Amino acid sequence: MSTENTLEKTGGCLCGDVRYLVTSPKRSITYCHCSQCRRISGHFLAGLTIAKKELVIEADKNLEWFASSDYAHRGFCRCCGSSLCLPRKYLIFGKLP
């Protein structure tokens, strides 16, 4: 349940084959203007940086991973093509608890 200082949101891909739940402290939005993020989104990317423990994948029927660089693997739905997440081997923008 969302509170004043906690965010709880569900999301997923367009076709519904991939679903997730995020429960985390409220944080500022992270903006990335790198060439990879611009290619995947068509513009700069705006997203929430969360710790791995704050993400629960509830359905992963067509979840696929693409190693887009030596530090990032991009998650997407192989059925509808929705871009979903970017777990990083290490963070460029800072460290999370």
Coordinates of C-alpha atoms in Angstrom, one line a residue:
M1 CA 0.0 0.0 0.0
S2 CA 1.3 3.4 -0.9
T3 CA 2.0 5.8 1.9
E4 CA 3.3 9.4 2.0
N5 CA 6.9 8.2 1.8
T6 CA 6.5 4.9 0.0
L7 CA 5.6 4.1 -3.6
E8 CA 3.8 0.9 -4.6
K9 CA 3.0 0.6 -8.3
T10 CA 2.2 -2.2 -10.7
G11 CA 3.2 -2.3 -14.3
G12 CA 4.0 -4.4 -17.3
C13 CA 4.1 -4.8 -21.0
L14 CA 1.4 -4.0 -23.5
C15 CA 0.2 -7.6 -24.0
G16 CA 0.2 -8.5 -20.3
D17 CA 2.7 -11.4 -20.5
V18 CA 5.1 -9.5 -18.2
R19 CA 3.9 -7.9 -15.0
Y20 CA 5.7 -6.4 -12.0
L21 CA 5.2 -4.7 -8.7
V22 CA 7.5 -2.0 -7.3
T23 CA 7.5 -1.1 -3.6
S24 CA 10.1 1.4 -2.7
P25 CA 10.8 4.6 -0.8
K26 CA 9.8 7.6 -3.0
R27 CA 12.8 8.9 -5.0
S28 CA 13.4 11.4 -7.7
I29 CA 13.1 10.4 -11.3
T30 CA 16.3 9.6 -13.1
Y31 CA 16.9 11.0 -16.6
C32 CA 19.3 9.5 -19.0
H33 CA 20.3 11.0 -22.3
C34 CA 22.8 8.3 -23.4
S35 CA 22.6 7.0 -27.0
Q36 CA 21.2 3.6 -25.9
C37 CA 18.4 5.2 -23.9
R38 CA 17.6 7.6 -26.7
R39 CA 17.4 4.6 -29.1
I40 CA 15.2 2.5 -26.9
S41 CA 12.8 5.3 -26.1
G42 CA 12.9 7.6 -29.1
H43 CA 13.9 10.4 -26.7
F44 CA 15.7 10.7 -23.3
L45 CA 14.6 8.1 -20.8
A46 CA 12.9 9.0 -17.5
G47 CA 12.7 6.2 -14.9
L48 CA 12.8 5.3 -11.3
T49 CA 16.0 3.8 -9.9
I50 CA 15.1 1.1 -7.5
A51 CA 17.0 -1.6 -5.6
K52 CA 16.6 -5.2 -6.8
K53 CA 14.8 -6.2 -3.6
E54 CA 12.1 -3.5 -4.4
L55 CA 11.0 -5.2 -7.6
V56 CA 8.8 -8.3 -7.8
I57 CA 8.3 -9.9 -11.2
E58 CA 4.7 -11.3 -11.0
A59 CA 4.5 -12.7 -14.6
D60 CA 7.5 -13.4 -16.9
K61 CA 6.0 -15.5 -19.7
N62 CA 7.8 -13.6 -22.4
L63 CA 10.4 -11.6 -20.5
E64 CA 13.6 -11.6 -22.4
W65 CA 17.0 -9.9 -21.8
F66 CA 19.4 -8.2 -24.2
A67 CA 23.0 -7.4 -23.2
S68 CA 23.1 -3.9 -24.7
S69 CA 26.6 -3.1 -23.2
D70 CA 29.2 -4.5 -20.8
Y71 CA 27.3 -2.9 -17.9
A72 CA 23.6 -3.2 -18.8
H73 CA 21.0 -5.9 -19.7
R74 CA 17.7 -4.5 -21.0
G75 CA 14.5 -6.3 -20.2
F76 CA 11.7 -6.5 -22.8
C77 CA 8.7 -8.5 -23.8
R78 CA 9.4 -10.8 -26.7
C79 CA 5.7 -10.9 -27.7
C80 CA 4.8 -7.2 -27.9
G81 CA 8.3 -5.6 -27.7
S82 CA 7.7 -3.4 -24.7
S83 CA 10.8 -2.1 -23.0
L84 CA 10.6 -2.8 -19.3
C85 CA 13.7 -2.4 -17.2
L86 CA 17.4 -2.0 -17.2
P87 CA 19.2 -3.8 -14.4
R88 CA 22.8 -2.6 -14.2
K89 CA 25.9 -4.5 -13.1
Y90 CA 26.9 -1.2 -11.5
L91 CA 25.1 2.1 -11.3
I92 CA 26.2 5.2 -13.2
F93 CA 24.0 7.7 -11.2
G94 CA 25.0 6.6 -7.7
K95 CA 24.5 3.8 -5.2
L96 CA 21.3 2.4 -3.8
P97 CA 21.0 1.0 -0.2

